[in-house]
Coordinates of C-alpha atoms in Angstrom, one line a residue:
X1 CA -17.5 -73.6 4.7
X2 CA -13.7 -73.3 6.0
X3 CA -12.7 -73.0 2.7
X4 CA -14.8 -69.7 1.6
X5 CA -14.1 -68.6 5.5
X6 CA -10.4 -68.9 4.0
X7 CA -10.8 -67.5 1.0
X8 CA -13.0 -64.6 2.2
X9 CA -10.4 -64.0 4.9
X10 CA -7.8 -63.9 2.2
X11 CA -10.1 -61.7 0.0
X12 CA -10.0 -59.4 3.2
X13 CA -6.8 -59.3 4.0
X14 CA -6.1 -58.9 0.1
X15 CA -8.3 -55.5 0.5
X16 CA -7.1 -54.3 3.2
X17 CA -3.5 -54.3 2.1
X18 CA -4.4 -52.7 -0.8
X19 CA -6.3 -49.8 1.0
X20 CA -3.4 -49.7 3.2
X21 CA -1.1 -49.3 0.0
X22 CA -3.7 -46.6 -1.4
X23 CA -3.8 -45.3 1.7
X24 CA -0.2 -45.0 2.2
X25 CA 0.2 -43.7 -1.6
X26 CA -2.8 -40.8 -1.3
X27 CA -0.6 -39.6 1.5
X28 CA 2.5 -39.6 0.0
X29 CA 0.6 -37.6 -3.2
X30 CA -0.3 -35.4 -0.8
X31 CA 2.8 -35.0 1.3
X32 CA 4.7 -34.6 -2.7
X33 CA 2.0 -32.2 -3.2
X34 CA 2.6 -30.2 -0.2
X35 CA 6.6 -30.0 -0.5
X36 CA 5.6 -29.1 -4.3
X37 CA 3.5 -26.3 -3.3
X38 CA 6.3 -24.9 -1.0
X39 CA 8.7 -25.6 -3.7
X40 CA 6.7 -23.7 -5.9
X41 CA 6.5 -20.6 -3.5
X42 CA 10.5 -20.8 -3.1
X43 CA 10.9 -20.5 -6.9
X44 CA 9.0 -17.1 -7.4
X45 CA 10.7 -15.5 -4.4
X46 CA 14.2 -16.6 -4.7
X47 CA 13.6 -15.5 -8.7
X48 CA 11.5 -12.1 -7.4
X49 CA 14.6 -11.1 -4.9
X50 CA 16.9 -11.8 -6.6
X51 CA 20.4 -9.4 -7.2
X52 CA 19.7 -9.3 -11.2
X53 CA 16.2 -7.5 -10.7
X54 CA 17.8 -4.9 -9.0
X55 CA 15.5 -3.8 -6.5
X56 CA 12.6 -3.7 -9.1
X57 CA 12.1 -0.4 -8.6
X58 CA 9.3 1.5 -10.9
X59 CA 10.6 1.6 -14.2
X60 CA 13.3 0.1 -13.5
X61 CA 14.8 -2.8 -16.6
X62 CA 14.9 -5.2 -13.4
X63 CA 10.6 -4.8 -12.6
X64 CA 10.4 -5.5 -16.3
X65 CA 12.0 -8.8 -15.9
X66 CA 9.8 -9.3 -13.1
X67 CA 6.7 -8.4 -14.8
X68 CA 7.9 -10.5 -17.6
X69 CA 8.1 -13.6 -15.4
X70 CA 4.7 -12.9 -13.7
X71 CA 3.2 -12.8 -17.1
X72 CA 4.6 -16.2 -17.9
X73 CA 3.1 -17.9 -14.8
X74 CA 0.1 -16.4 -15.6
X75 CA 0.2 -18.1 -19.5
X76 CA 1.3 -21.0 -17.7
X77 CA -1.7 -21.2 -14.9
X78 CA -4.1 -21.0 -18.2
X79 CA -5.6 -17.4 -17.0
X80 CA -6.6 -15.2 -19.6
X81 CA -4.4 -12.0 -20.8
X82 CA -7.0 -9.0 -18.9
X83 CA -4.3 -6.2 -19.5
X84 CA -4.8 -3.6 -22.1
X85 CA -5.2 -4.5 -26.5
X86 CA -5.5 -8.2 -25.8
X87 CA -2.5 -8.8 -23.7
X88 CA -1.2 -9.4 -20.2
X89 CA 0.3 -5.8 -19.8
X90 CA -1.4 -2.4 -18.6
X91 CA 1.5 -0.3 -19.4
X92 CA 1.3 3.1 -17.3
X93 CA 3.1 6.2 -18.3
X94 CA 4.9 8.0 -15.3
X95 CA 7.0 11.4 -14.3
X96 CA 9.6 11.3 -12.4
X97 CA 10.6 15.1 -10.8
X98 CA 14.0 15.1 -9.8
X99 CA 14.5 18.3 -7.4
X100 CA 17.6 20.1 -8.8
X101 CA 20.0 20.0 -5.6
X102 CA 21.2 23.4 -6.1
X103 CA 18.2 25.5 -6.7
X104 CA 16.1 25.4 -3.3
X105 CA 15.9 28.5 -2.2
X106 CA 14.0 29.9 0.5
X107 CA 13.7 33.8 2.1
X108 CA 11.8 35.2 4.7
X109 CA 10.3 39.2 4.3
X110 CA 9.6 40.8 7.7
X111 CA 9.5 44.2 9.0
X112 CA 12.7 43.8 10.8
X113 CA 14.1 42.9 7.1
X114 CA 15.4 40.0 4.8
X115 CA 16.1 36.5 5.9
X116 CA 17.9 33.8 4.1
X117 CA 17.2 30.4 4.8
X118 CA 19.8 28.0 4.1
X119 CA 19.0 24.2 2.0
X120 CA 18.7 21.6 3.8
X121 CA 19.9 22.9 7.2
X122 CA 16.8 24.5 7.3
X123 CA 13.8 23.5 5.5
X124 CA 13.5 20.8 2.4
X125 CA 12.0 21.6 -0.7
X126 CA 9.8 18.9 -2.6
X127 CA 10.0 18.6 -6.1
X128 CA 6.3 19.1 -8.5
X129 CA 5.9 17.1 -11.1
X130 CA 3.9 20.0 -12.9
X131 CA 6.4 22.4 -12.9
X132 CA 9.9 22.7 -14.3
X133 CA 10.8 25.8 -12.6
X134 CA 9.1 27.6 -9.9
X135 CA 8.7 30.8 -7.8
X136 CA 6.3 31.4 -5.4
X137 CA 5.7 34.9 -3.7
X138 CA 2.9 35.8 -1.2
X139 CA 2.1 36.6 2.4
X140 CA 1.9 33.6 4.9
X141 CA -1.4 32.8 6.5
X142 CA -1.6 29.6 9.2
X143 CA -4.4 27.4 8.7
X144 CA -3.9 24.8 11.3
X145 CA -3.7 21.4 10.0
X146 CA -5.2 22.2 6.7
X147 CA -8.4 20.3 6.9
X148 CA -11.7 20.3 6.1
X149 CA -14.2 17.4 7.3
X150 CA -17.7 18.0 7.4
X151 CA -18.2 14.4 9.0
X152 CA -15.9 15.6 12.2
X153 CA -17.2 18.9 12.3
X154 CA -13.5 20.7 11.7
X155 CA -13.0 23.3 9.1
X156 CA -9.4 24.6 9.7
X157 CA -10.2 27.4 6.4
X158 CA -13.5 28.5 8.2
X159 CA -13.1 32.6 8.6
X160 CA -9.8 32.5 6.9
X161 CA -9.4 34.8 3.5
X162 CA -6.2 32.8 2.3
X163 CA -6.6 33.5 -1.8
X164 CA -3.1 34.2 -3.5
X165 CA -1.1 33.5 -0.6
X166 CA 0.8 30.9 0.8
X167 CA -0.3 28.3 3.8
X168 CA 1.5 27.4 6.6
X169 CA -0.1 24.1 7.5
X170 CA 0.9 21.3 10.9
X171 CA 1.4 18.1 9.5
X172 CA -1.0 15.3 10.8
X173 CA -4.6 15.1 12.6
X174 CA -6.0 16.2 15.4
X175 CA -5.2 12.9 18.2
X176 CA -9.2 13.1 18.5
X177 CA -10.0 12.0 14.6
X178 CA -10.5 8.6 14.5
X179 CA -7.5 7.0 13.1
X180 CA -8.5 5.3 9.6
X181 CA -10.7 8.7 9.1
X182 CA -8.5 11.1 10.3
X183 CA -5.5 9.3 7.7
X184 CA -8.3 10.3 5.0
X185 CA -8.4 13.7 6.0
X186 CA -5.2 14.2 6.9
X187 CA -3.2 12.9 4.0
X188 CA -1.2 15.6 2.0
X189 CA -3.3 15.0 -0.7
X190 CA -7.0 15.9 0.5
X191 CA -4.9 18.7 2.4
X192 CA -3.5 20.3 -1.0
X193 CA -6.7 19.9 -2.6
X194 CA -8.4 22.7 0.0
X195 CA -5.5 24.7 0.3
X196 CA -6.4 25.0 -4.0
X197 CA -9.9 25.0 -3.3
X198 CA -9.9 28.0 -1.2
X199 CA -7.4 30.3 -3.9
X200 CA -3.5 29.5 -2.0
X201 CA -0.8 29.7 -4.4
X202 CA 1.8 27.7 -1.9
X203 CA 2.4 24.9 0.9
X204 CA 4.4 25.3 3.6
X205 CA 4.6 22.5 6.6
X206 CA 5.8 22.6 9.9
X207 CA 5.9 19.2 11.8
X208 CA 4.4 18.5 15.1
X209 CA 6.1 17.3 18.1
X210 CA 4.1 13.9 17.7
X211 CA 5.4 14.3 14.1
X212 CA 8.8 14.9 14.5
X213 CA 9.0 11.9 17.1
X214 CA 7.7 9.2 14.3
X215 CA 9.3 10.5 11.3
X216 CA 12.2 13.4 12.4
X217 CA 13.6 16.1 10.2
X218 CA 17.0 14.3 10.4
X219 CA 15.8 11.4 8.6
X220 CA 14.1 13.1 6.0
X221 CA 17.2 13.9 4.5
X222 CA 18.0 10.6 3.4
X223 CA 15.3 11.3 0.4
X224 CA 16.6 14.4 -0.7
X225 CA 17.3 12.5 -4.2
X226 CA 14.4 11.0 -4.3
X227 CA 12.1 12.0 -7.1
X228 CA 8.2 13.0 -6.9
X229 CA 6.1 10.3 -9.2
X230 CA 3.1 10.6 -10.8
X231 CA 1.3 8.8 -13.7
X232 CA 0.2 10.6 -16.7
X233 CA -3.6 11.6 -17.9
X234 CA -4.5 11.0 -21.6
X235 CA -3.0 14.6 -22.0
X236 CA 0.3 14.0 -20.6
X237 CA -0.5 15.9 -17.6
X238 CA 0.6 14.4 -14.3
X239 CA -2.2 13.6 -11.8
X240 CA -2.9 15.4 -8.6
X241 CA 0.9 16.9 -9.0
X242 CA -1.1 20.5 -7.6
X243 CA 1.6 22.6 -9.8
X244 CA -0.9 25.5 -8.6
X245 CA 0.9 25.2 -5.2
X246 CA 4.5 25.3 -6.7
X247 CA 7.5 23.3 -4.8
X248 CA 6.4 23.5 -1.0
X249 CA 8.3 23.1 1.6
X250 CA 9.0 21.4 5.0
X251 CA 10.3 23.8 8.0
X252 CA 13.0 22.6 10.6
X253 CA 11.1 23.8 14.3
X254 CA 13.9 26.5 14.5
X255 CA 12.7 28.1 11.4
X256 CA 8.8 27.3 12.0
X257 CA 9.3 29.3 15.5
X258 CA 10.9 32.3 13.6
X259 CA 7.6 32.7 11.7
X260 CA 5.4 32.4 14.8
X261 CA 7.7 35.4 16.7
X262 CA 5.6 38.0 16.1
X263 CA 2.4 36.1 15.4
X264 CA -1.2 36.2 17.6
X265 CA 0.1 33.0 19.0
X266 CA 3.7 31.5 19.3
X267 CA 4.7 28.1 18.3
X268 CA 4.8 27.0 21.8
X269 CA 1.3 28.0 22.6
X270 CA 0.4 26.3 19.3
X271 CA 2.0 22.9 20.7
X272 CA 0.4 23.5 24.2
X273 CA -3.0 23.6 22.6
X274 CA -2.0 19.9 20.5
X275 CA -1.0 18.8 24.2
X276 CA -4.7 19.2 25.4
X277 CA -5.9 18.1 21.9
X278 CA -7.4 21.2 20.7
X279 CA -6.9 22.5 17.2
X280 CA -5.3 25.8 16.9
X281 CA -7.6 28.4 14.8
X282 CA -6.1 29.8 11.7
X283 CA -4.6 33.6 11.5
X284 CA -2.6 36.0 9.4
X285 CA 1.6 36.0 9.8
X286 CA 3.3 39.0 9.7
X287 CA 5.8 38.0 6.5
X288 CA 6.0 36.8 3.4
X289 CA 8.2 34.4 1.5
X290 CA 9.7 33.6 -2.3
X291 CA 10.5 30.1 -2.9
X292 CA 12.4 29.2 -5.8
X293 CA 13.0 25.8 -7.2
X294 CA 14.0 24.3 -10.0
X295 CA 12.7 20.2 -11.0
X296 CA 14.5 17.6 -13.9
X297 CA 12.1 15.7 -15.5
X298 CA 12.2 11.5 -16.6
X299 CA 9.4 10.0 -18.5
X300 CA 9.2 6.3 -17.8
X301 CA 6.6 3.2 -18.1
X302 CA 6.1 0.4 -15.9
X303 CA 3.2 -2.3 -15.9
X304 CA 0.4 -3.7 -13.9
X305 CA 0.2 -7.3 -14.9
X306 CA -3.6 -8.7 -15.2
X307 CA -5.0 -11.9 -15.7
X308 CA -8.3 -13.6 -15.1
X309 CA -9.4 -16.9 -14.5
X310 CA -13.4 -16.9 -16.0
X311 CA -16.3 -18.0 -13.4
X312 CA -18.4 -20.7 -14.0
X313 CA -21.5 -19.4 -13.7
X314 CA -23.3 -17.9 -16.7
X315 CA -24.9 -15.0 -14.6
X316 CA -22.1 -14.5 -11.7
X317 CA -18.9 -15.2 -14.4
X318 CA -19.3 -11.1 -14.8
X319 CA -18.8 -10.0 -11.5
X320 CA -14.9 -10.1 -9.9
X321 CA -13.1 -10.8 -7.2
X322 CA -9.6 -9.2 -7.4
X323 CA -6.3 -10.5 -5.5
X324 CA -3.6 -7.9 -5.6
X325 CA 0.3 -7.6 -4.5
X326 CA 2.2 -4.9 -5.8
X327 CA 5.4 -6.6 -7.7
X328 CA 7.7 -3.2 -7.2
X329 CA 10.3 -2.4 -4.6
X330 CA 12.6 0.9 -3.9
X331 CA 15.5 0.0 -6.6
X332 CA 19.2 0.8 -5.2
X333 CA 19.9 2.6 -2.0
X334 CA 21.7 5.8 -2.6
X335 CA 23.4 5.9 1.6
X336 CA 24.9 2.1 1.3
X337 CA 28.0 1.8 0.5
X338 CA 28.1 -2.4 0.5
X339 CA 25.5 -3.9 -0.3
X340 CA 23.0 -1.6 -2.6
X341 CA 20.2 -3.2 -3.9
X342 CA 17.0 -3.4 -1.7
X343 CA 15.4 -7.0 -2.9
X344 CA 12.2 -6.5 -1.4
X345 CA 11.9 -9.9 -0.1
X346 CA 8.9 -9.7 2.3
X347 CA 8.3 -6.4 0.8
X348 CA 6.6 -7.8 -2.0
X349 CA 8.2 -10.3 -3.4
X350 CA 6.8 -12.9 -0.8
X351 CA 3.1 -11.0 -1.4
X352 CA 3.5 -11.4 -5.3
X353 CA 4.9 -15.0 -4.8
X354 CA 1.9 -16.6 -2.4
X355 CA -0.9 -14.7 -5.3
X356 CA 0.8 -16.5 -7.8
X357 CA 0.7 -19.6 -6.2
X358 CA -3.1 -18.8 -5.1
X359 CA -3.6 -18.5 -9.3
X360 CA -2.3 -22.1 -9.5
X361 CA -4.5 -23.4 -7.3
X362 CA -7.6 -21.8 -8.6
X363 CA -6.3 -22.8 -11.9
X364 CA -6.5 -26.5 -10.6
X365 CA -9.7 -26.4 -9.7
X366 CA -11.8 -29.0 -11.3
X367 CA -14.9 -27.0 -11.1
X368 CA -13.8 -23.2 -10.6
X369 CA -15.8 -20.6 -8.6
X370 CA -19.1 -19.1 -9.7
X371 CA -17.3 -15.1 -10.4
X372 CA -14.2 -15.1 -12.2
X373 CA -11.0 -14.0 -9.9
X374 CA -8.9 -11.5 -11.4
X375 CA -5.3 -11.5 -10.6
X376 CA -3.1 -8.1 -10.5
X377 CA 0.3 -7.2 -9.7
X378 CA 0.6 -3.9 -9.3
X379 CA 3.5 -1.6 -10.2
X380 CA 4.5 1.6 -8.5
X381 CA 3.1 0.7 -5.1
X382 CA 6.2 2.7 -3.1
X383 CA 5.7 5.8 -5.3
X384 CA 2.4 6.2 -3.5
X385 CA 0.4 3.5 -4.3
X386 CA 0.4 4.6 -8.3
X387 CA 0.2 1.1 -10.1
X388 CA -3.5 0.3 -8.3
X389 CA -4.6 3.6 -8.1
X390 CA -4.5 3.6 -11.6
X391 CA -5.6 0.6 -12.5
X392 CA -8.8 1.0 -9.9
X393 CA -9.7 4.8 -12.4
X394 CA -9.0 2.8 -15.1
X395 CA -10.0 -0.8 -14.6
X396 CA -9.6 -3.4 -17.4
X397 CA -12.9 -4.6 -16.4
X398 CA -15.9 -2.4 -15.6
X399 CA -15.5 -1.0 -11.8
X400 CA -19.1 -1.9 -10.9
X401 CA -18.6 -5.3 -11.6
X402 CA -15.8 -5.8 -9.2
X403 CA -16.9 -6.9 -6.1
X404 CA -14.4 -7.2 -3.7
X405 CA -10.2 -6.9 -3.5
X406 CA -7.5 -9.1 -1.0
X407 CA -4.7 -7.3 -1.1
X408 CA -1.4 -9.1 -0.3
X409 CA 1.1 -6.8 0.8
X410 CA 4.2 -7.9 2.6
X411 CA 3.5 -11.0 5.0
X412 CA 6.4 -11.4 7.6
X413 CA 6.9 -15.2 6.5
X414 CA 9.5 -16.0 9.9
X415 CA 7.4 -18.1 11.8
X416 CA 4.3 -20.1 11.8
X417 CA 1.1 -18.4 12.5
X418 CA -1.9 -19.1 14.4
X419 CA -4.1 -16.2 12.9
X420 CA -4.4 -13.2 10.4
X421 CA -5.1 -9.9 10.3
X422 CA -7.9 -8.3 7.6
X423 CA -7.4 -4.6 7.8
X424 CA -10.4 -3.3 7.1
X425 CA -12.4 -6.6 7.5
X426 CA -14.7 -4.3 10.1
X427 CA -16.0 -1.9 7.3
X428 CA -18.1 -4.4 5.4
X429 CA -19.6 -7.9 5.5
X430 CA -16.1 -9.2 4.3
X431 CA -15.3 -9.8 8.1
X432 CA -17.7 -12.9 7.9
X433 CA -16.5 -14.1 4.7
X434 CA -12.6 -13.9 5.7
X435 CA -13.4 -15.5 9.1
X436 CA -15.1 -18.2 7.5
X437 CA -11.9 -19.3 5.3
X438 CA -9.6 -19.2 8.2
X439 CA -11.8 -21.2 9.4
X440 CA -11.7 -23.5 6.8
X441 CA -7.7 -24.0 7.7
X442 CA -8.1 -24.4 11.3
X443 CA -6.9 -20.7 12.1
X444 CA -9.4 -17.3 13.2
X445 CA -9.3 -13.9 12.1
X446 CA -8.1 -11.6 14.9
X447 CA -8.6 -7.6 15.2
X448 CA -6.4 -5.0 13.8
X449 CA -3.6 -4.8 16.7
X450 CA -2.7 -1.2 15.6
X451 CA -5.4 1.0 14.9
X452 CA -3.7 3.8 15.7
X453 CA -1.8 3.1 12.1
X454 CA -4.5 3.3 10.1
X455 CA -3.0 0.2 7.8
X456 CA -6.2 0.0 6.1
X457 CA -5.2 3.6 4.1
X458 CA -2.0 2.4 3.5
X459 CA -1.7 -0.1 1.4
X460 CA -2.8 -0.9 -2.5
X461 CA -6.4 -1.9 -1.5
X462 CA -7.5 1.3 -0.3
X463 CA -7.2 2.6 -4.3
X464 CA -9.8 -0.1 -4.4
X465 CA -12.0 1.7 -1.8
X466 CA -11.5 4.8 -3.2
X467 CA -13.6 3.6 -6.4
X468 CA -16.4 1.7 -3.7
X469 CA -15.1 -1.8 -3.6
X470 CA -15.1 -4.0 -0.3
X471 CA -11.7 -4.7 0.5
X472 CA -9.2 -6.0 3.0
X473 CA -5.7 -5.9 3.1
X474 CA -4.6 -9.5 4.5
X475 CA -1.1 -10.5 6.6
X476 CA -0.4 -12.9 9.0
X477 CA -1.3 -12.4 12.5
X478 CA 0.9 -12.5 16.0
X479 CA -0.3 -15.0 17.5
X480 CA 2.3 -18.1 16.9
X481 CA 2.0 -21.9 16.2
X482 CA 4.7 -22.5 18.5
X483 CA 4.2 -21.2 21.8
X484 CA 8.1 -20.5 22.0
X485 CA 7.9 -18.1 19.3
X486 CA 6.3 -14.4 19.2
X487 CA 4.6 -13.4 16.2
X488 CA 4.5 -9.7 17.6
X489 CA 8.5 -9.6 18.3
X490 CA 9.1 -11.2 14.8
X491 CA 6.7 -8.6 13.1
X492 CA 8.5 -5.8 14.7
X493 CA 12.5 -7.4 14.4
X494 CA 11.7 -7.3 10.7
X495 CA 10.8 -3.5 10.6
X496 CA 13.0 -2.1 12.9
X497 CA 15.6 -4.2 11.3
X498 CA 15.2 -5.3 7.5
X499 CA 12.2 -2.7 6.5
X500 CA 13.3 -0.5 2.9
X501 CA 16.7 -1.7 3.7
X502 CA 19.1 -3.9 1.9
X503 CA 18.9 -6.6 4.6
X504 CA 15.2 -7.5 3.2
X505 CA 16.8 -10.7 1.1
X506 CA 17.4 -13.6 0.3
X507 CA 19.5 -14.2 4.0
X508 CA 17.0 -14.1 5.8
X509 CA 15.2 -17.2 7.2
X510 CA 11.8 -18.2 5.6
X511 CA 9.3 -20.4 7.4
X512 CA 7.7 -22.2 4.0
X513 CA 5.3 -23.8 6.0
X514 CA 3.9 -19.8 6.9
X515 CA 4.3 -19.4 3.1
X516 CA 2.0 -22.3 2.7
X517 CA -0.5 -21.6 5.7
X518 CA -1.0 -18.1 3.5
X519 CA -1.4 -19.2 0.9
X520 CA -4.1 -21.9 1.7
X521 CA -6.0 -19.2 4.1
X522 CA -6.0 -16.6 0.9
X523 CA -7.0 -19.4 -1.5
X524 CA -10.1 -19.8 0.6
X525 CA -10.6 -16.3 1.1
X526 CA -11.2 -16.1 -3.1
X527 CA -13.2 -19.4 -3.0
X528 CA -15.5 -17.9 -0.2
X529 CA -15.9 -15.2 -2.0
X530 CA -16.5 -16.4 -5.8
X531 CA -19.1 -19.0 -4.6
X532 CA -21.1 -16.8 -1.9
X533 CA -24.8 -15.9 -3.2
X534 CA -24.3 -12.1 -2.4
X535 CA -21.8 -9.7 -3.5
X536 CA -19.8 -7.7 -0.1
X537 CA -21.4 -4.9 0.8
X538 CA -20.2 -1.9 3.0
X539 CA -21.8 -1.8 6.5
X540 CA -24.8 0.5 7.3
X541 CA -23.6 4.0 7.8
X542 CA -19.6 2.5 7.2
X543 CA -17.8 6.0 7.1
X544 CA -15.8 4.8 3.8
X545 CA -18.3 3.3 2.7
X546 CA -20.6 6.1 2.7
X547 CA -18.0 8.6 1.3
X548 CA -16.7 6.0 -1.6
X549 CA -19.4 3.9 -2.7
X550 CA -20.5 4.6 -6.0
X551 CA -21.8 1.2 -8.0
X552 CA -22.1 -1.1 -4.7
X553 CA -24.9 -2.5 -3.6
X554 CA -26.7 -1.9 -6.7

């Protein structure tokens, strides 16, 4: 009886040593695991940002390389090519309108006589992608702020006859819209396509004092050299490049209160009404203008790079979830004498580095989620979002069968985080299903801390809701793991200080284990997502939902 007490205590002791030992090596796997993982994420951003891709800019020989190397991870993760003929590639023709320096020129026709304006002292002509050479003639009409919105009740062209003439237009939104609708209907785009709509053969802006505060005249100088982009139509034609309105223009206030001398109303009383948050009605000005410029035009190509991991199941494997990160950045910086090239770092090379890291994971998976994920990094993103617009009109997949995008769009990786932020979680069901995945790490989902920015229209997933998909637009949130730290002062250090500058590289400090956390919260958010029975849908009477949705819920 001693004897097999001894040798079962021996047994035992045998056992537990060796769970110990297993023990001891499943945690040293995992630990080797996790400093792989973070090793992993350090080798795509220290490659993305570094000097010899030159500030990938669109085009650019150095977002080639870039797009090259995505493609290779992608071969290597085992996804499947989902780019255009078979490969990884949707290559994306683009024209670049560089404003001829010495051409802008402006005058004003009154009663009192002929007034030349003087470039760029006084106003700053845009370049038009549709036209080489323009010259627009007609009498000035003011329309307010150029919109129309039916939802809001505001028609800023209602009573006004403003065929074959040029618009005078304030930048922005009434302070009244609500933010993420009002960015709709105020963007420059929806705002050129009435000013066609209702027969005006120019664009003229004038800033408001709100405007002027956030982005001044003075700094708009800086991107007197930069060129208009757009992408190309089957035809060769440049999309939404509204050569119908010719160059357009931006007034300094001096000039802008010239115009409004002899109007019904001044420009003062027009920025007395904006005071009490009342849109000015439209009238007839007492001049006319010719506008001459003259635009060089560059033809370029730049990718999207696509690949798909498949679903498992036989019914679901059709539908998509889509991660993107746009893989661009702004190139050289023309005002720097030192240092030139803007990396991009956060801005996106640490976006494009934690989706390709999410790709390996998936790509791990033993069994992988029920819809197939589809993986895009976007080109073209700083040109105005032109790398996802295009790919959302022209999907390599079918549109209705994509059921939701997570965009990942320049996470401030300096310190540890105890949250994130979905903007645009509140507009469909998504909320639930990102909530549930931070969860999963141990973290929450907190609100959007800045409506007033209307982030969810500003980024590459709102080409995605454009064509009626679900989609949020993920970063890290404020609140820090380390009560020492905050996430808030961190988030704005880095735009007041690194933001589109040359300072967003390699010297900054990373906090890997943020790079981690990210990636782990947006691998969830994918897995969540492929495995749940229902597709996302838009909430009940969602405004963008409403307005955009065309194959959900179907």
């Amino acid at each position: 009886m001693k004897i097999k007490l001894v040798c079962l205590t021996l047994l035992s002791a045998c056992f537990l040593a060796a769970c110990q030992t297993n023990s001891t090596a499943s945690r040293n796997a995992n630990i080797a695991a996790e400093q792989a993982q973070i090793n992993r994420l350090q080798a795509h951003l220290y490659f993305l940002a570094d000097d010899l891709l030159t500030g990938r800019d669109t085009g650019s020989e150095g977002h080639e390389i870039a797009s090259k190397y995505i493609e290779s991870e992608f071969k290597k993760y085992g996804l499947q090519p989902a780019g255009d003929d078979g490969t990884y590639f949707q290559r994306i023709a683009f024209r670049q309108a560089f404003l001829d320096q010495s051409s802008p020129k402006l005058t004003l026709h009154t009663k009192q006589g002929t007034t030349e304006l003087h470039y760029p002292q006084d106003f700053i002509a845009y370049a038009n992608t549709g036209l080489e050479q323009s010259i627009t003639r007609g009498d000035l009409v003011f329309a307010g702020y150029g919109i129309v919105a039916p939802e809001l009740n505001h028609d800023d062209y209602a009573g006004l006859d403003v065929k074959d003439k040029v618009v005078v237009v304030l930048s922005g939104k009434p302070v009244s819209f609500p933010s993420e609708e009002g960015a709709h209907f105020g963007s420059t785009t929806e705002k050129k396509k009435h000013a066609i709509a209702h027969g005006a053969i120019g664009y003229i802006t004038i800033s408001t004092p709100l405007s002027e505060k956030v982005k001044p005249y003075q700094n708009a100088l800086n991107f007197l050299h930069v060129p208009s982009v757009r992408f190309l139509d089957p035809q060769g034609q440049p999309v939404n490049a509204f050569a119908q309105l010719g160059g357009g223009a931006l007034l300094h206030k001096d000039v802008a209160e010239q115009i409004f001398a002899d109007a019904p109303m001044n420009l003062a009383a027009i920025y007395a009404l904006l005071e009490e948050d009342k849109a000015p009605k439209g009238f007839d000005l007492p001049l006319s203008i010719e506008l001459t410029t003259k635009n060089d035009f560059k033809q370029v190509s730049s990718p999207n790079v696509v690949g798909v991991l498949a679903g498992s199941d036989p019914d679901l494997k059709n539908q998509y979830v889509v991660y993107s990160a746009h893989s661009d950045h702004i190139g050289f910086a023309k005002t720097v004498k030192k240092d030139k090239i803007n990396n991009g770092a956060m801005d996106n090379a640490s976006g494009t580095s934690v989706m390709l890291e999410t790709a390996r994971l998936f790509s791990e998976l033993s069994i992988k989620p029920k819809r197939s994920i589809l993986f895009v990094a976007v080109t073209g993103e700083e040109k105005g979002l032109l790398g996802s617009k295009y790919f959302a009109q022209h999907p390599t997949v079918p549109i209705q069968n994509i059921v939701a995008n997570v965009n990942l769009d320049m996470p401030i990786l300096t310190y540890e985080f105890g949250d994130v932020i979905a903007f645009g979680a509140n507009h469909s069901d998504m909320q639930t299903s990102v909530a549930q995945a931070a969860k999963n790490i141990g973290i929450e989902l907190s609100p959007d801390p800045w409506p007033e920015l209307a982030l969810f229209t500003r980024s590459d997933h709102y080409s995605f809701v454009q064509q009626g998909v679900p989609s949020v637009f993920l970063v890290p949130g404020l609140k820090s793991a380390d009560p020492e730290v905050d996430g808030s002062k961190q988030f704005q250090g880095f735009l007041a200080t690194h933001y589109h500058k040359p300072t967003d590289d390699l010297n900054q400090v990373f906090n890997w284990q943020a790079a981690k956390k990210f990636t782990e919260v947006n691998f969830q958010i994918g897995l969540t997502l492929g495995n749940q029975t229902k597709r996302p849908e838009w909430n009940q009477g969602d405004f963008f939902g409403d307005v955009f949705s065309k194959t959900t819920n179907k």
